[in-house]
Coordinates of C-alpha atoms in Angstrom, one line a residue:
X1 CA 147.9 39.4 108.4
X2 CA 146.0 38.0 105.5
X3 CA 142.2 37.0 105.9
X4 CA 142.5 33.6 104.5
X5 CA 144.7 32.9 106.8
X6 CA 143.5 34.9 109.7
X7 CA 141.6 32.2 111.3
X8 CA 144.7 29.8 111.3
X9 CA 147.0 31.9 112.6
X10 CA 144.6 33.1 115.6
X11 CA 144.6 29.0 116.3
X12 CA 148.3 28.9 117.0
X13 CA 151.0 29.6 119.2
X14 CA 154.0 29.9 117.0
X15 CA 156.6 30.1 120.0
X16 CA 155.2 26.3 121.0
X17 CA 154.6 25.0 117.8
X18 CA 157.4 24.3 114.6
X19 CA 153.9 24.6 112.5
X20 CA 154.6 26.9 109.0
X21 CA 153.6 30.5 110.5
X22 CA 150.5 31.7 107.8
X23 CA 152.3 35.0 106.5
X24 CA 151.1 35.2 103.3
X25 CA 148.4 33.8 100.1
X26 CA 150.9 32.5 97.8
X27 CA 150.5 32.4 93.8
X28 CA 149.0 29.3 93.3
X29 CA 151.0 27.4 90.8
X30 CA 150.0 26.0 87.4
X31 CA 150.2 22.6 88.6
X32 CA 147.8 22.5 91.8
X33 CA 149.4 20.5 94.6
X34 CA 147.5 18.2 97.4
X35 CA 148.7 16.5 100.1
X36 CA 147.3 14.0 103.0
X37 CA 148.6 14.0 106.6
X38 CA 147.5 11.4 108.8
X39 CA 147.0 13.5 112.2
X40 CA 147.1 11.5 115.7
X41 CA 145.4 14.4 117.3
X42 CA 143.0 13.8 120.1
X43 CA 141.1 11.9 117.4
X44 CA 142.9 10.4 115.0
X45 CA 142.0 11.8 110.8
X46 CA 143.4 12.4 108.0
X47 CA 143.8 15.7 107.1
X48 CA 142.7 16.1 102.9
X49 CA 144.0 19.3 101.7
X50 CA 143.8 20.8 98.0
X51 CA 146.3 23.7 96.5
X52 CA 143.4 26.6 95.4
X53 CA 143.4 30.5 95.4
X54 CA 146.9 30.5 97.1
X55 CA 145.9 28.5 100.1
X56 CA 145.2 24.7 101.5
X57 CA 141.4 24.2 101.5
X58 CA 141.6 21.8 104.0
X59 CA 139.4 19.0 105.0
X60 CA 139.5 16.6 108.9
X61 CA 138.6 12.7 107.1
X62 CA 138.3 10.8 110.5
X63 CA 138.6 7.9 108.6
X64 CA 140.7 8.5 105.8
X65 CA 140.1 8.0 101.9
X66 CA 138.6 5.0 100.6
X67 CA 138.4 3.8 96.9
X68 CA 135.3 1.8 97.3
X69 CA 132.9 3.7 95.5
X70 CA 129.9 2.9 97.8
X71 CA 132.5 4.5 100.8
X72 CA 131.0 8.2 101.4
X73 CA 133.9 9.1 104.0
X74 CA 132.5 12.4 106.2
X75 CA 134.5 15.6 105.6
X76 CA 134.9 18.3 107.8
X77 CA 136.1 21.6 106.5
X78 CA 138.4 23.6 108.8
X79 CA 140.3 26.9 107.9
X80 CA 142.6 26.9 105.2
X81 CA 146.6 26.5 105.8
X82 CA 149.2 27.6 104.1
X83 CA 150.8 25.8 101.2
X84 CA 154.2 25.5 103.0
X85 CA 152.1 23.5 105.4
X86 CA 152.4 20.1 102.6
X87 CA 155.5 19.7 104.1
X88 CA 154.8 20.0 107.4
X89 CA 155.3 16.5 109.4
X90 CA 156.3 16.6 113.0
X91 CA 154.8 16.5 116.5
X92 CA 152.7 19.2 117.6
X93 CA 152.7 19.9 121.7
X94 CA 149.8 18.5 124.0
X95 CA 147.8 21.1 124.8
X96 CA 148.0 22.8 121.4
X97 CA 145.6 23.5 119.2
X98 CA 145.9 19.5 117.2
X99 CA 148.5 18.6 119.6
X100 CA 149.5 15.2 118.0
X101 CA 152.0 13.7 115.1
X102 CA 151.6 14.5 112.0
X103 CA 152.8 12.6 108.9
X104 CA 152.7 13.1 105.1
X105 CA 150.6 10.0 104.1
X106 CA 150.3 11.5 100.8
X107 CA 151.1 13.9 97.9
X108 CA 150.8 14.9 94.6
X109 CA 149.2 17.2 92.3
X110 CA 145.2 17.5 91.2
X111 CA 143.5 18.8 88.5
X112 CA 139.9 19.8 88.7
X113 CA 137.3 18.3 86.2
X114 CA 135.5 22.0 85.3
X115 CA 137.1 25.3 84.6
X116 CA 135.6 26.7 87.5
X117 CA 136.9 25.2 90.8
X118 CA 136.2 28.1 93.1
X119 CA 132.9 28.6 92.4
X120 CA 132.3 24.9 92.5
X121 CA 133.8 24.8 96.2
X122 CA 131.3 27.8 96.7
X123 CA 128.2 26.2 95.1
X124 CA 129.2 23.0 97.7
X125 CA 130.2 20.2 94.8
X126 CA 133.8 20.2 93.5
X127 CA 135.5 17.0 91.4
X128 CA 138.5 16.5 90.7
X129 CA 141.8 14.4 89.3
X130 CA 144.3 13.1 92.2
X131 CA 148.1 12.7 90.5
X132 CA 149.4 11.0 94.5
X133 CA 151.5 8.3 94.9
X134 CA 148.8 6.3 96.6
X135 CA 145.5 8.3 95.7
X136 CA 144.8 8.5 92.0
X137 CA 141.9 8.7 90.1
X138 CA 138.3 11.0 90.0
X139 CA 137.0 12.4 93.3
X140 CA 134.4 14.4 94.5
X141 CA 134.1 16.5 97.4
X142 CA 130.7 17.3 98.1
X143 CA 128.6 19.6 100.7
X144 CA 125.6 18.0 102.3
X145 CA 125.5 20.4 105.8
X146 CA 127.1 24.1 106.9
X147 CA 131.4 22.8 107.1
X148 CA 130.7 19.0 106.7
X149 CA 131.1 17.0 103.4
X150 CA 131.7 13.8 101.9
X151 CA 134.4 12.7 100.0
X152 CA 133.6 10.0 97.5
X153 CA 135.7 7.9 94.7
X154 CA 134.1 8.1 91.3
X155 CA 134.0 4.7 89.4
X156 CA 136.7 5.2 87.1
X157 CA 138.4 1.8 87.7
X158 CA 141.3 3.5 89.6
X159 CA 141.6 1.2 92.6
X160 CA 145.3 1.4 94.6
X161 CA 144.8 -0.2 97.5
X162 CA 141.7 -1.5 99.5
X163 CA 142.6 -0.5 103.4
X164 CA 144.5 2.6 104.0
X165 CA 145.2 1.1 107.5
X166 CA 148.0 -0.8 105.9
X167 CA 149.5 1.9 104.5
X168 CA 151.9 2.9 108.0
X169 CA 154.3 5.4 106.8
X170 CA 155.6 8.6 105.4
X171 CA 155.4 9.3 101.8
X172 CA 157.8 11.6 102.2
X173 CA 160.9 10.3 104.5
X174 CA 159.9 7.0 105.2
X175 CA 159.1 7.2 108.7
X176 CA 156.1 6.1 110.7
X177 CA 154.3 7.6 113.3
X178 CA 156.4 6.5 116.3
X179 CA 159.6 7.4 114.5
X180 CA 157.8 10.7 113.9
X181 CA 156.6 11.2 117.5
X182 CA 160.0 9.7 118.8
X183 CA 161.9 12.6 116.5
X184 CA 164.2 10.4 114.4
X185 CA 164.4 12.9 112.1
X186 CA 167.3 14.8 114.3
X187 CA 169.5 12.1 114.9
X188 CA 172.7 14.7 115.0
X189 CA 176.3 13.5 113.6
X190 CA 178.1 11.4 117.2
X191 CA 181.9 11.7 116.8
X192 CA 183.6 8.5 116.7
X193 CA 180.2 6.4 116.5
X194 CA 179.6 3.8 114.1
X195 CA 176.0 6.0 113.8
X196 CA 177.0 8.7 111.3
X197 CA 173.7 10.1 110.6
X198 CA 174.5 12.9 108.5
X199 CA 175.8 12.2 105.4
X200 CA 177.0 14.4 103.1
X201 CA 174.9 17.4 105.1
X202 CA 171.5 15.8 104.7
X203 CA 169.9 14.3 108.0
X204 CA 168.9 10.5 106.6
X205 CA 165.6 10.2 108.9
X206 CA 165.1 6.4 110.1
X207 CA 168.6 5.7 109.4
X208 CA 168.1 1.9 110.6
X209 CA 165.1 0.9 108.5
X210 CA 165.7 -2.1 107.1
X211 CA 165.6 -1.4 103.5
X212 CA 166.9 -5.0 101.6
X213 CA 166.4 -8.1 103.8
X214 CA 168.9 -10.4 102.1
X215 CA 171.4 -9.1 102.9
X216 CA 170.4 -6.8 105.3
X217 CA 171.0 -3.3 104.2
X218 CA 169.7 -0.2 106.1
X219 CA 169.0 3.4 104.3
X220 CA 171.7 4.6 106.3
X221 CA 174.3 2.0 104.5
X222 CA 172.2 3.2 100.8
X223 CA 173.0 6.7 101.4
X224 CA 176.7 6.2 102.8
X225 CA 177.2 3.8 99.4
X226 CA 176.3 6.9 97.6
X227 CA 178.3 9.4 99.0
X228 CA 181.0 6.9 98.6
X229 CA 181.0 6.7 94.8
X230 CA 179.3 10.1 94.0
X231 CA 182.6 11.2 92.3
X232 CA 182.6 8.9 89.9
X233 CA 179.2 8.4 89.2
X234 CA 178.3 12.1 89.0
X235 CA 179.4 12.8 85.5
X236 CA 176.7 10.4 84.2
X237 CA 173.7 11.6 86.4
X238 CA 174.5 15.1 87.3
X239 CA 172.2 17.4 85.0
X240 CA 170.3 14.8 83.0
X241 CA 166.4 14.1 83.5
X242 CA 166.3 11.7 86.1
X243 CA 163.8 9.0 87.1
X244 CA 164.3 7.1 90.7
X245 CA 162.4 4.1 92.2
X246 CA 161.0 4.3 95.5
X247 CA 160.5 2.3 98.5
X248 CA 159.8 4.1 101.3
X249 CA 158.8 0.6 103.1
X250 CA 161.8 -1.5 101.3
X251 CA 162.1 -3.3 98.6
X252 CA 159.7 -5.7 99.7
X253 CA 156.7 -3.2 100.1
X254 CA 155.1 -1.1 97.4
X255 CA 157.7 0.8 95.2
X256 CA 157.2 3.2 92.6
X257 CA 158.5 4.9 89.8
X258 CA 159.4 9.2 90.4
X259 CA 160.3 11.5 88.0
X260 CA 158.7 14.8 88.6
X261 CA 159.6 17.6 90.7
X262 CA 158.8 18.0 94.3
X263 CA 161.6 18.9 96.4
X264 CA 163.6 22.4 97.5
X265 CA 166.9 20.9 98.2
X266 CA 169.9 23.0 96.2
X267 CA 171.3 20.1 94.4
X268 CA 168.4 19.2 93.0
X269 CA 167.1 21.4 89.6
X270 CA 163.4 21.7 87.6
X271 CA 163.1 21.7 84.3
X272 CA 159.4 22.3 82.7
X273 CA 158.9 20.0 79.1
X274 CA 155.9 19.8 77.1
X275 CA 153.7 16.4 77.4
X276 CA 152.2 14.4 75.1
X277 CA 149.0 16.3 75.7
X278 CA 150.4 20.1 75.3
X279 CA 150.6 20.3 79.3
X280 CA 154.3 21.2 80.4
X281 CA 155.3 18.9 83.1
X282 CA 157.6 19.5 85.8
X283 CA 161.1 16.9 85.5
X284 CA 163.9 17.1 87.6
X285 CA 167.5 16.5 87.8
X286 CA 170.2 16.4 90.3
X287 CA 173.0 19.5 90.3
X288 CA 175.2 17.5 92.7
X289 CA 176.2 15.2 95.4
X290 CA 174.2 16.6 97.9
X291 CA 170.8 16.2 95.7
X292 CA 171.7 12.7 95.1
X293 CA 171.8 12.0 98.9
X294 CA 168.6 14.0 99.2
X295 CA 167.4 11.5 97.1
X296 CA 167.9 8.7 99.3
X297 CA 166.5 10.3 102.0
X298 CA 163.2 10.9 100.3
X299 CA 163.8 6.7 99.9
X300 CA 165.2 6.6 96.1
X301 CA 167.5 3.5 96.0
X302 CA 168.0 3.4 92.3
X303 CA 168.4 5.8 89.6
X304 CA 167.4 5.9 85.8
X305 CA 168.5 8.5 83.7
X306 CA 167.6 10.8 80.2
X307 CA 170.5 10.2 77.1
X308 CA 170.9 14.2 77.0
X309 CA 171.5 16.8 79.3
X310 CA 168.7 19.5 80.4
X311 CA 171.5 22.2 79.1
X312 CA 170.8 21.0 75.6
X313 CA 167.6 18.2 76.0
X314 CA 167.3 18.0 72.1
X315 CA 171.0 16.5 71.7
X316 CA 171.0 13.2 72.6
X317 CA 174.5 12.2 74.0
X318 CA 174.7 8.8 75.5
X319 CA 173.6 5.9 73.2
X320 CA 172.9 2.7 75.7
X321 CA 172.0 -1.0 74.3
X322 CA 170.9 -3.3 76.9
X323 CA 171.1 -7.4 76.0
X324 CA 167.8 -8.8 77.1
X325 CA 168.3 -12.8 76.9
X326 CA 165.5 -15.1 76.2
X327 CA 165.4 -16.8 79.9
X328 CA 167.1 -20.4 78.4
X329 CA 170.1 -18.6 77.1
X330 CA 173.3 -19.4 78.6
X331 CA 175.5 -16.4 80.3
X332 CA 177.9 -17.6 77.5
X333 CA 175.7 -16.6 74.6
X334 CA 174.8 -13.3 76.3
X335 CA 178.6 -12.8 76.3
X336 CA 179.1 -13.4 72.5
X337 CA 176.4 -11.0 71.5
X338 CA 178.1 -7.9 73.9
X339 CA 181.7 -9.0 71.7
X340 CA 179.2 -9.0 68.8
X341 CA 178.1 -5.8 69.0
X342 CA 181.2 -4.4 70.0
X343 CA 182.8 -5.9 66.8
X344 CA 180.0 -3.5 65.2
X345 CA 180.8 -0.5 67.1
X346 CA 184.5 -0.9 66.3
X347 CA 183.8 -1.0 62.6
X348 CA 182.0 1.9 62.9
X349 CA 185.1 3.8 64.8
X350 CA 183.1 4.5 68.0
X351 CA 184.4 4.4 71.4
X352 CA 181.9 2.3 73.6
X353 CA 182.2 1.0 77.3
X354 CA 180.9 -1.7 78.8
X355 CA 178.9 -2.1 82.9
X356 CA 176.8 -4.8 84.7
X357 CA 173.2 -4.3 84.4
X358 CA 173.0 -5.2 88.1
X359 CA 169.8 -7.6 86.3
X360 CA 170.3 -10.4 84.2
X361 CA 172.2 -8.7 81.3
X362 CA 175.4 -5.9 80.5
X363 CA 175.1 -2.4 79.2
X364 CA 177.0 -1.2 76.4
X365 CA 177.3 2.7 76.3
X366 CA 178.5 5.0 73.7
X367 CA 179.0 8.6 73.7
X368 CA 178.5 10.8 70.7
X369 CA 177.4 13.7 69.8
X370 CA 177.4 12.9 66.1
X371 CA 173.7 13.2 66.0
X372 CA 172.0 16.2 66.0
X373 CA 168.0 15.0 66.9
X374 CA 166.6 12.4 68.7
X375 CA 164.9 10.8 65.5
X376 CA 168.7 10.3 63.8
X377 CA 169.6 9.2 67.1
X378 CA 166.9 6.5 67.7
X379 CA 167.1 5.6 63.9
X380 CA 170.8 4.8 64.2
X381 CA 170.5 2.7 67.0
X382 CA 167.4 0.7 65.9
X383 CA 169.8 0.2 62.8
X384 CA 172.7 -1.2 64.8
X385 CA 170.4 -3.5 66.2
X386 CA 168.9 -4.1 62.7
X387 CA 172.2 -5.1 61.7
X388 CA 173.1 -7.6 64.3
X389 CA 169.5 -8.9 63.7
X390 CA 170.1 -9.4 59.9
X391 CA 173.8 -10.6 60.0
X392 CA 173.4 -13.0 62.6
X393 CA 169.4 -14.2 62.9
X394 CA 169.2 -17.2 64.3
X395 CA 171.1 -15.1 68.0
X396 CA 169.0 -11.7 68.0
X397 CA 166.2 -9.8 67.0
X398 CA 165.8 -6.3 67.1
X399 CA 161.9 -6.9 68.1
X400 CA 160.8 -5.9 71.6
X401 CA 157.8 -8.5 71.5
X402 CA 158.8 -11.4 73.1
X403 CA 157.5 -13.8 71.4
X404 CA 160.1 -12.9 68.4
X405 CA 162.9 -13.5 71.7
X406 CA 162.6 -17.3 71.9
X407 CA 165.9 -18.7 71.6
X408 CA 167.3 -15.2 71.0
X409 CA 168.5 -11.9 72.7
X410 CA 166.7 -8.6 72.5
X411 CA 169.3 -6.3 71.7
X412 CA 167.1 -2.9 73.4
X413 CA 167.6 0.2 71.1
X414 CA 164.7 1.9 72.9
X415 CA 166.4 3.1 75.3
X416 CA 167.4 5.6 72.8
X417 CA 164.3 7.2 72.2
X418 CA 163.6 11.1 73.9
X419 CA 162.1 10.7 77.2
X420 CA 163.6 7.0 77.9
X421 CA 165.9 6.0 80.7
X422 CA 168.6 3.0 81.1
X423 CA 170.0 2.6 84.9
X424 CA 172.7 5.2 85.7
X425 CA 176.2 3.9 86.4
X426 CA 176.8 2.9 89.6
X427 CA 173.3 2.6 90.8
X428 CA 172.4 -0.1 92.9
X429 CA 169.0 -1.6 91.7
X430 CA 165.9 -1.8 93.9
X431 CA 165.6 -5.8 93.8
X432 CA 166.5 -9.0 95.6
X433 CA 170.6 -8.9 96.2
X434 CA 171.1 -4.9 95.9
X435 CA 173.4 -5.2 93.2
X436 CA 175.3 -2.9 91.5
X437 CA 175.2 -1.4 87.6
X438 CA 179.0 -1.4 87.5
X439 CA 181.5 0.2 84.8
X440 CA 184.0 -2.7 84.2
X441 CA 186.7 -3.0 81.9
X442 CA 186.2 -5.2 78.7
X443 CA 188.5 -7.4 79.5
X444 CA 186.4 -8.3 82.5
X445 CA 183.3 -9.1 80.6
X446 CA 184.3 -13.5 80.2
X447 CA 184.6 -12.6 84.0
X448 CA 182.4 -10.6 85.6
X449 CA 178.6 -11.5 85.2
X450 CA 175.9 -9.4 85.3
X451 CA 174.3 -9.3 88.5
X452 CA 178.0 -9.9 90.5
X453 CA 178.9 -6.8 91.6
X454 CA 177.7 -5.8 95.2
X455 CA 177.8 -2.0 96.4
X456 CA 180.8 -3.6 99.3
X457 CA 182.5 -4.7 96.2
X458 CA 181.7 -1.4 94.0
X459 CA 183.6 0.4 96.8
X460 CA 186.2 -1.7 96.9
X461 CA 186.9 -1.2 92.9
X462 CA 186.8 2.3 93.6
X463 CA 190.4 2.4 94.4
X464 CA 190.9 0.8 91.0
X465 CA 191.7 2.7 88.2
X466 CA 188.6 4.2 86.6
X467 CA 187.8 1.9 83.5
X468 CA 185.6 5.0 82.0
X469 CA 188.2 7.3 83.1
X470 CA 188.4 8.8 79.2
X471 CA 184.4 8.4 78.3
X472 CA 183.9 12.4 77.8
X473 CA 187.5 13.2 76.4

C-alpha cells in the first residue's frame, strides 16, 4: 500500500463502497488534470481536487468556487485520492465514510503559474491556471491555519458565471443529483419496451432529459438517431480530428465547444499536435460507432470535423465551401451561387457533392488529394472563391468581414485551413428545430432547402440510395 494513499484507503470499506480502490501513485501526466465534485455528504461541499505528484491533492469547499474576487471561499485539505477518483460519480452508502452522492460538477486541466508547484503547496501558497468547462482563469490556493485554506479568484477578467447554485448538473453525463442518487445511470436494456436504454453497448444515463424543446427530443432519441445512420455517416467522421458541441442541460442552457481528449471509451482515439505556443495538445477522434454514441452520452449533439485524417494530418482531403448569405438574400439567390460554383468545379474536372447545412445555407464538398500541404490547399480554395468573387461581383465576395457581405454571399474558404472544422454529414445541429446536415442529391438542391431535413426525415432517406455512395472511389 502506498503512503500517499495510505490514509484514504484506511477511510474506506471497499466491499460497501464502488469508490476507486487507492492501489497505486500514478505518473502524473504532462497535462495536469482537476476536477470538482459536488458531494451531498452530511454537509454538503464541493470537493476541489488538483492532478500533482501522482495523486489528487484534494480540498472540502463547503461553499463551492466563486469568481468574485473579494469571495475568499474556506478550504479544507483532506488526504489525497487517487486520480481514477475524477471519474468517480455515484452514491456512496449512509454510514460510510462521506456517505452521500457525488457528481462531477467540473473538469479540466491546470497549469501552475511557477515551476515549482510542490514546494509551493509545501510553503502553504500555490497559483494556478484552471482549463474547466465552467472554471477558468487564475487561482490561488492559499494556507492561512494547519489543513485549512482559502481559495481565491485572481482578477484576471475571467468571470463564467456568478452563482454556482445554478449550475445543477453533471459535467460529465448530464445528470443531476437526484438522477445520481436515484441510479439512472443503470437503466438495463427491457425486452420488448419502447425504453431501450442501451444503445449500441453504451448505457445513455438520463435517457429522458429533454434535450430540444420544439420538438421535443430526448438524449435517448439523439443517440438512437445516431446509431441509426452511423453507417453512413462513419466514413466522414471516423478518424478525423473531431470537435462536438455540448449541452449537458439542452440546447437551451449553456453549451460549449469540445475538442480535446478526456474519455477511455475504445472507439474513441488521442492524438497529441503541437499548439500555437510549442505545447502539444491532446485532440481526439472517433474509431467507430460505438465512440460516436459515447459521445452522446457525454451530451455531444453535434459534430464538427478536421479536412484530413489523423493517419496522415498534413494531407488535407476534404475541401468544404459553405454559402453564407447576407440575411436579405432570397433562398433563390443562395441557390444560383451553389450552381455557380459548381459550374466552377466542373470546369476544373472535380467531383463535388452537395448537403444541407442544417443552418441557413448548403455545403459543397469535394474530395481530393491533389494537394499535398495545407497552404496549397487553403490557397486553392481562397482562389475558387476569388474567382467567383471576380467573375461575378456584384453576388459574392470572398471577404469574411461582413460588412463586404451586404447584398452578397460569403462564399467560406476557411474552412479549409489546418485545424478548422465544417459540420460532419449527417449531424444534427445543436439549435432551435434539430435539423439535419444532409447529403442530397443535386438534383434536389431547387428542392430541398437548407434547414429542411429533420433527423425522422434523415432516417427515412436512409433507405434511399446513398447520393455520396461513390465520394471516396
Amino acid at each position: 500500500m502506498n503512503n500517499k494513499l495510505k490514509k484514504y484507503n484506511q477511510k474506506r470499506d471497499f466491499s460497501k463502497t464502488n469508490e476507486p480502490k487507492g492501489k497505486r501513485v500514478e505518473q502524473s501526466s504532462k497535462k495536469r488534470r482537476f476536477v470538482v465534485q459536488h458531494h451531498m455528504a452530511r454537509k454538503e461541499h464541493y470537493d476541489f481536487r488538483l492532478e500533482l505528484g501522482g495523486t489528487l491533492k484534494s480540498w472540502a469547499v463547503p461553499k463551492g468556487p466563486s469568481y468574485n474576487i473579494k469571495d475568499k471561499r474556506l478550504a479544507v485539505q483532506v488526504e489525497d485520492h487517487p486520480i481514477d477518483y475524477r471519474n468517480f460519480e455515484g452514491t456512496i452508502l449512509a454510514g460510510q465514510y462521506g456517505g452521500g452522492t457525488v457528481m462531477v460538477w467540473d473538469e479540466g486541466y491546470w497549469e501552475p503559474l511557477s515551476s515549482h508547484p510542490k514546494k509551493d503547496l509545501e510553503k502553504g501558497s500555490i497559483k494556478f491556471e484552471l482549463f474547466g468547462t465552467r472554471l477558468k482563469g487564475k487561482w490561488t490556493l492559499v494556507r492561512f491555519k494547519e489543513d485549512n485554506w482559502l481559495l481565491i479568484k485572481e482578477n484576471d477578467s475571467v468571470n463564467m458565471f456568478s452563482d454556482i447554485n445554478k449550475l445543477t448538473t453533471s459535467i460529465k453525463t448530464g445528470r443531476t443529483m437526484k438522477e445520481i442518487e436515484e441510479g439512472k445511470s443503470t437503466i438495463k436494456k427491457v425486452k420488448n419496451s419502447k425504453k431501450d436504454y442501451i444503445v449500441e453497448g453504451i448505457t445513455i444515463s438520463n435517457p429522458d432529459k429533454i434535450i430540444f424543446d420544439k420538438p421535443k427530443i430526448t438524449k435517448y432519441d439523439i443517440a438512437l438517431y445516431y446509431q441509426k445512420v452511423s453507417k453512413r455517416m462513419l466514413p466522414y467522421i471516423e478518424n478525423r480530428i473531431i470537435s462536438t458541441i455540448r449541452c449537458p442541460e439542452g440546447i437551451n442552457g449553456p453549451c460549449f465547444f469540445k475538442k480535446h481528449f478526456e474519455t477511455d471509451n475504445p472507439g474513441i482515439g488521442e492524438i497529441k499536435l503541437p499548439s500555437g505556443k510549442g505545447k502539444k495538445e491532446d485532440y481526439y477522434y472517433i474509431k467507430t460507432s460505438e465512440g460516436l454514441i459515447s459521445e452522446v452520452q457525454m451530451n455531444s449533439y453535434e459534430f464538427h470535423i478536421w479536412g484530413s485524417k489523423v493517419s496522415n494530418i498534413n494531407q488535407p482531403d476534404m475541401m468544404v465551401f459553405d454559402f453564407d448569405p447576407d440575411d436579405k438574400l432570397s433562398l433563390d439567390k443562395v441557390r444560383e451561387g451553389v450552381k455557380d460554383l459548381k459550374s466552377i468545379l466542373d470546369e476544373l474536372n472535380l467531383k463535388s457533392y452537395l448537403k444541407t447545412s442544417g443552418g441557413k445555407g448548403y455545403h459543397v464538398v469535394v474530395p481530393t488529394t491533389k494537394l499535398k500541404n495545407w497552404n496549397k490547399f487553403s490557397d486553392f480554395a481562397e482562389d475558387i472563391a476569388k474567382v467567383m468573387s471576380q467573375k461575378w461581383p456584384d453576388k459574392y465576395t470572398n471577404n469574411v468581414r461582413k460588412e463586404n457581405r451586404k447584398g452578397k454571399i460569403f462564399i467560406d474558404w476557411i474552412r479549409n485551413t489546418k485545424s478548422a472544422t465544417s459540420v460532419a454529414p449527417y449531424s444534427i445541429r445543436a439549435r432551435k428545430g434539430a435539423k439535419v446536415s444532409m447529403p442530397i442529391k443535386w438534383s434536389e438542391l431547387d428542392k430541398v432547402k437548407p434547414d429542411e431535413i429533420t433527423k425522422e426525415e434523415a432516417i427515412k432517406r436512409l433507405k434511399r440510395k446513398d447520393p455520396w455512395e461513390d465520394f471516396y472511389k
